[in-house]
CSV table of C-alpha atoms in Angstrom, one decimal:
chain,number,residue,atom,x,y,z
L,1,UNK,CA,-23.8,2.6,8.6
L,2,UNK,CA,-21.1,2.2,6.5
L,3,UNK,CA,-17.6,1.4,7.3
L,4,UNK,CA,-14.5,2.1,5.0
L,5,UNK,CA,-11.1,0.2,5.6
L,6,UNK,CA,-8.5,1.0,3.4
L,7,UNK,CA,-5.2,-1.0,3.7
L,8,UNK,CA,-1.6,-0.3,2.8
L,9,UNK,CA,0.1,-3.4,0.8
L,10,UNK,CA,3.9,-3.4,1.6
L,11,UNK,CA,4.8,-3.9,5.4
L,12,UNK,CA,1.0,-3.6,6.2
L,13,UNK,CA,-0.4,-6.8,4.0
L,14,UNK,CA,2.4,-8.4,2.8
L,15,UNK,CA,6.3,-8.6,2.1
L,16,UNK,CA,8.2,-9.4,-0.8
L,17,UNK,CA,11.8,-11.0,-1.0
L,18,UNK,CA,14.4,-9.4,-3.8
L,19,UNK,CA,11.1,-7.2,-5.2
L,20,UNK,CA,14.5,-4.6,-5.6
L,21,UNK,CA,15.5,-7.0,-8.4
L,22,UNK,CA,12.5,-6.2,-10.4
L,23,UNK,CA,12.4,-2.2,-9.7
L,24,UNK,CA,15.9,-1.4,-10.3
L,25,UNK,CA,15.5,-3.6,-13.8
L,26,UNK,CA,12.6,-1.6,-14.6
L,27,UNK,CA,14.6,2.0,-13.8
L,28,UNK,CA,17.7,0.8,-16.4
L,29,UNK,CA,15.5,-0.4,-18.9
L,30,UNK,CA,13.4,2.7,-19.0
L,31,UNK,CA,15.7,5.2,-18.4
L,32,UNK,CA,18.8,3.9,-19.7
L,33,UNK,CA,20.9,4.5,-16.4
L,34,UNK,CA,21.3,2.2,-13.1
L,35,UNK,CA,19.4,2.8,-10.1
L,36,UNK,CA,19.0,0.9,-6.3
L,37,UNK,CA,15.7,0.9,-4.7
L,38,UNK,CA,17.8,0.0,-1.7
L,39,UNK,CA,19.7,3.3,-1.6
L,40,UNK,CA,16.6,5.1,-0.1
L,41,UNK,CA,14.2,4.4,2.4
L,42,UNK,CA,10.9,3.9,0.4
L,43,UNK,CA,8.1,2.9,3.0
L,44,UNK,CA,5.4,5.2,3.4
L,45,UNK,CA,6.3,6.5,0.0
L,46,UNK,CA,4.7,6.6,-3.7
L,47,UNK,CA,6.7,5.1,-6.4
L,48,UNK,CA,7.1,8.0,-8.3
L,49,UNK,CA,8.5,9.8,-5.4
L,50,UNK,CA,10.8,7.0,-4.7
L,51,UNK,CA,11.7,6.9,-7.9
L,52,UNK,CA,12.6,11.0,-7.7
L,53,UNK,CA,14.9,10.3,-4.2
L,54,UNK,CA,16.6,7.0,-6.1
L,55,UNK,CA,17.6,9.5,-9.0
L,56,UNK,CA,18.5,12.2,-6.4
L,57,UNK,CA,20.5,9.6,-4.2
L,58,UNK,CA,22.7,9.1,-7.4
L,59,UNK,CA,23.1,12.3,-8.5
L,60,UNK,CA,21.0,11.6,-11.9
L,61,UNK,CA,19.3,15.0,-13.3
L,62,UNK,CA,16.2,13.5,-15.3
L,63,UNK,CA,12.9,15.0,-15.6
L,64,UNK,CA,10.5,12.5,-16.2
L,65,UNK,CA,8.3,12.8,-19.0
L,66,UNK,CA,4.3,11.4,-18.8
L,67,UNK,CA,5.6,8.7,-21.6
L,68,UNK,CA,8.6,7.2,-19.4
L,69,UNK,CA,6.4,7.4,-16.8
L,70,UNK,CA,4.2,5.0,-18.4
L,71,UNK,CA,6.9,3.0,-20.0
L,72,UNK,CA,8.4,2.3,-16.5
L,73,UNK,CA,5.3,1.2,-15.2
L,74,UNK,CA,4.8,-1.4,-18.5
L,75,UNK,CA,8.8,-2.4,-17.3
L,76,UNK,CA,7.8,-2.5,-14.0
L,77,UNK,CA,5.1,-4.9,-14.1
L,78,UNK,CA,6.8,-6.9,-16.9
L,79,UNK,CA,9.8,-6.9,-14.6
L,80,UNK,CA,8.1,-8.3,-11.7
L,81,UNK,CA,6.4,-10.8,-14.0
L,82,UNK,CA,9.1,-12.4,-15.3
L,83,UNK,CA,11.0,-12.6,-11.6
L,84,UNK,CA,8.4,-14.3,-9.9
L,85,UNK,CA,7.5,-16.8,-12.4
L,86,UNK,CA,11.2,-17.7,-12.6
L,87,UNK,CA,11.3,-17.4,-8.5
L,88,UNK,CA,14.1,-14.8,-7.9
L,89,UNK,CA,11.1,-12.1,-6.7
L,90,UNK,CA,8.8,-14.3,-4.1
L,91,UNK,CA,6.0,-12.4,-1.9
L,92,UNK,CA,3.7,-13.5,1.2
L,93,UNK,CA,0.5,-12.3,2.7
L,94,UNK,CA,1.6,-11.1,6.3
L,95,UNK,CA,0.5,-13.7,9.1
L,96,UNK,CA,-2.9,-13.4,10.2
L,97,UNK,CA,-4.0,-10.9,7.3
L,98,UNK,CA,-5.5,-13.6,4.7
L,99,UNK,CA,-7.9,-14.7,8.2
L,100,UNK,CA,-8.3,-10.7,8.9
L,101,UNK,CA,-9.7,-9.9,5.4
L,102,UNK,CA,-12.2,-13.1,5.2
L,103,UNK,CA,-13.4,-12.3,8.5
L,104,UNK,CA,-14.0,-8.7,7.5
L,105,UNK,CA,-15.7,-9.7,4.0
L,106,UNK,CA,-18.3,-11.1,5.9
L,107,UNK,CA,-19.2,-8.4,8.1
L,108,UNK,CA,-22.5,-6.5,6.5
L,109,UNK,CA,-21.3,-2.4,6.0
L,110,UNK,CA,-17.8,-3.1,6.3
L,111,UNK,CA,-16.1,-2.6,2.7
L,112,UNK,CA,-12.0,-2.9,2.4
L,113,UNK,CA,-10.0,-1.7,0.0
L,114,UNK,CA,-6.4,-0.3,-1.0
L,115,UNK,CA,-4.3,3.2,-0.2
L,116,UNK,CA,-0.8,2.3,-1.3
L,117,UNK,CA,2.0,4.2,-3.0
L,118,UNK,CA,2.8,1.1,-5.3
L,119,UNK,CA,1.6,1.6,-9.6
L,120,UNK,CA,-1.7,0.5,-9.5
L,121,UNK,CA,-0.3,-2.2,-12.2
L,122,UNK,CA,2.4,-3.6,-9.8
L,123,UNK,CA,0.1,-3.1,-6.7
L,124,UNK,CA,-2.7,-5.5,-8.2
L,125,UNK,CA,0.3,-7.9,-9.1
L,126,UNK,CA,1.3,-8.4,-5.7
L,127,UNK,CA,-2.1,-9.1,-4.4
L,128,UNK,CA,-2.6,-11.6,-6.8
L,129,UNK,CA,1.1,-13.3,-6.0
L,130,UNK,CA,-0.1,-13.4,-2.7
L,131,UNK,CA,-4.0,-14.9,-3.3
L,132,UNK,CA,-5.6,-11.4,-1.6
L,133,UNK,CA,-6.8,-10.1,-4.4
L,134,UNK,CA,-10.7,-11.4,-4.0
L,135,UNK,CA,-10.0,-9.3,-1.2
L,136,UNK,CA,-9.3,-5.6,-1.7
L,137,UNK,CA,-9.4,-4.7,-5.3
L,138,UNK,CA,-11.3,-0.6,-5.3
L,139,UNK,CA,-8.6,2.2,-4.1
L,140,UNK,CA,-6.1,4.4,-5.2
L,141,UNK,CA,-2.3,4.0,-6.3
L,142,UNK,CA,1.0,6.0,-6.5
L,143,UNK,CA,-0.2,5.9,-10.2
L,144,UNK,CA,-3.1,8.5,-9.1
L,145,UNK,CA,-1.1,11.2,-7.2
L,146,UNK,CA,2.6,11.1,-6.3
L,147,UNK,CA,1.3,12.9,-3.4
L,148,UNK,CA,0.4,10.1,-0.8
L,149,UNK,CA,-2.1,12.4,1.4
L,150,UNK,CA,-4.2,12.5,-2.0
L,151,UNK,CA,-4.4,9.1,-1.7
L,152,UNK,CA,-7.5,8.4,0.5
L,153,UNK,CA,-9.8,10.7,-0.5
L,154,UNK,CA,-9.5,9.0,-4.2
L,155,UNK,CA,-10.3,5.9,-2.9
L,156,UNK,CA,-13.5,7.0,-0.8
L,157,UNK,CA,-14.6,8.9,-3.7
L,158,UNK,CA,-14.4,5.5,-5.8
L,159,UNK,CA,-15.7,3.2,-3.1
L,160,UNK,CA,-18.8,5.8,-2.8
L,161,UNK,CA,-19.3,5.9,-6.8
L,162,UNK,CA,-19.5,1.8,-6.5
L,163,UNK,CA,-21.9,2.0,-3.6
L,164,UNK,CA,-23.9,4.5,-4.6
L,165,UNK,CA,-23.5,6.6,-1.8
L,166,UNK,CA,-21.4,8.9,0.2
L,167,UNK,CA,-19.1,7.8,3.0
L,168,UNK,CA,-18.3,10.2,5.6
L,169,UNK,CA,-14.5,10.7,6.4
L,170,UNK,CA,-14.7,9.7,10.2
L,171,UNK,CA,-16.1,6.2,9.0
L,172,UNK,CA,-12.7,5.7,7.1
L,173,UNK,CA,-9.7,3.9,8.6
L,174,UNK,CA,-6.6,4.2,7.0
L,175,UNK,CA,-4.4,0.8,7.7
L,176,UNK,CA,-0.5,0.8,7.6
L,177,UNK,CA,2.8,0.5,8.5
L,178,UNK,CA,4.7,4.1,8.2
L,179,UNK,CA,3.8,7.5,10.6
L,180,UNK,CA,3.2,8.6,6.5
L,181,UNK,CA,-0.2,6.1,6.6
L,182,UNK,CA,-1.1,8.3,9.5
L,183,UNK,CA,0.0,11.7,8.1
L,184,UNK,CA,-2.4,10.9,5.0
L,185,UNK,CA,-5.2,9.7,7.1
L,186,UNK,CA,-5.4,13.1,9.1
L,187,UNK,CA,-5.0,15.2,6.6
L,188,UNK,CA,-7.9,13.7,5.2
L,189,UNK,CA,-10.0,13.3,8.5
L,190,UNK,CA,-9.8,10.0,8.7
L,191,UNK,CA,-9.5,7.2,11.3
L,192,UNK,CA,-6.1,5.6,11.6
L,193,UNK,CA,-4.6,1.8,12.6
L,194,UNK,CA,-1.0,1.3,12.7
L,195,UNK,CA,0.9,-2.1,12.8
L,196,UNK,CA,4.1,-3.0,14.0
L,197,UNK,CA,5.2,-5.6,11.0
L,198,UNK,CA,7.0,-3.2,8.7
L,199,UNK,CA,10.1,-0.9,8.9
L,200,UNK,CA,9.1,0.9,12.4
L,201,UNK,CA,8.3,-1.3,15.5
L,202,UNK,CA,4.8,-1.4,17.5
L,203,UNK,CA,6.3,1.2,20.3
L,204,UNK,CA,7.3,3.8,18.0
L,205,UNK,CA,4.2,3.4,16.0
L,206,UNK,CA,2.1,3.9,19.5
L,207,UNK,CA,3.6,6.6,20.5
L,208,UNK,CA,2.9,8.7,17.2
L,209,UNK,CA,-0.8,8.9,19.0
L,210,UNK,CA,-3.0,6.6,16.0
L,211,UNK,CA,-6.5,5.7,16.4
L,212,UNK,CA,-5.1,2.1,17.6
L,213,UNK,CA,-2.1,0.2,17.0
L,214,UNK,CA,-1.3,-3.6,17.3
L,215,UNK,CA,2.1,-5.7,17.1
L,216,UNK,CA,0.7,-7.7,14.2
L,217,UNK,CA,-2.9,-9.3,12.9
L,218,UNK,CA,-1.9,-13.1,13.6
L,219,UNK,CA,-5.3,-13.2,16.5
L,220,UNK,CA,-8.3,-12.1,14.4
L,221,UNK,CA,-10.9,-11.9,16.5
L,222,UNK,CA,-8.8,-9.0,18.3
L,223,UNK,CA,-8.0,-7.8,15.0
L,224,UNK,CA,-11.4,-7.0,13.9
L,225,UNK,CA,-12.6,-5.5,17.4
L,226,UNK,CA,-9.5,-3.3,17.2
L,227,UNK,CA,-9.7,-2.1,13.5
L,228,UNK,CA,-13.9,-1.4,14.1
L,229,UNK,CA,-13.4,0.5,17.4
L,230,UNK,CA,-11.8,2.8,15.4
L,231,UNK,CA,-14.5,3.9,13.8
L,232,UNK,CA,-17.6,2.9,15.1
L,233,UNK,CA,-17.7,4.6,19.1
């Protein structure tokens, strides 16, 4: 039987330090007028909504067109680029999640792969900063929907065209960070894990009622019987 684990990158995977420096370039440069990542709370969010709250935040009326959409995402990535290779922009797997993902690899049926509201551009740029992306590399981006509940059934849908074969909802676990990871998972009738190491802390995460929920992934063994329970009863 298989098993689908689909991870969230930011807060869930890993964390960046000054990665504002390298969005808020990207929003001048494309659209001629300043704009602070860090005036909004963006967790659980896609980029192209975040992008929408950061405009509404500064009172900026711009409607987006499909070209400066993917101009900003060319800025975006060239942006982050050229931070982290000169060091202001730095990001780091999460503890224990490098140890979670190799130990899951090996696991016969169990595929892992990626439900994140970061450009699919930018989103593969952090995995390789951080050395994950051997890792998780089939799922779906903010780039495919603004609409983060779209999220997961695009990535089943491309993890069953690369296996050949369907995957039932039940046998997907959404991972995250954000009560949004677990909004998206149920309206898609998925499983859901949520973990303490982002924005919200392991007791309010708990209480929102997910399929389970630990403080952080730093004892894998645990880890891997948690995150299986979920789906396999």
């Amino acid at each position: 039987m298989q098993v689908l684990i689909l991870f969230d990158l930011d807060g869930t995977v890993l964390r960046s330090h000054n990665g504002f420096i390298p969005f808020n370039q990207a929003i001048e440069k494309t659209f001629g007028v300043p704009g602070d990542i860090r005036s909004v709370i963006p967790d659980g969010n896609t980029d192209p909504v975040i992008l929408e709250e950061i405009f509404a935040t500064a009172n900026v009326d711009l409607e987006i067109t499909a070209d400066q959409w993917a101009a900003f995402a060319v800025n975006l990535h060239k942006s982050y680029s050229e931070n982290i290779q000169e060091g202001r922009t730095r990001f780091h797997s999460l503890p224990g999640v490098r140890e979670l993902l190799r130990e899951l690899e090996a696991k016969e049926g169990v595929y892992q792969g990626i439900v994140t509201g970061n450009l699919e551009i930018t989103g593969k740029l952090k995995l390789e900063a951080v050395g994950l992306s051997e890792y998780l590399s089939i799922g779906a981006f903010g780039s495919d929907s603004p609409n983060r509940p779209d999220l997961p059934v695009i990535a089943r849908e491309r993890w069953e065209q690369a296996l050949g074969e369907p995957i039932p909802a039940e046998r997907c676990l959404i991972v995250g960070d954000t009560p949004k990871d677990l909004e998206a998972a149920r309206r898609n009738q998925m499983k859901c894990l949520l973990v303490g190491t982002g924005r919200y802390p392991f007791e309010e995460l708990y209480l929102l009622g997910p399929d389970g929920c630990v403080s952080d992934f730093t004892d894998t063994e645990a880890a891997v019987e948690t995150l299986l329970s979920c789906v396999i009863s």
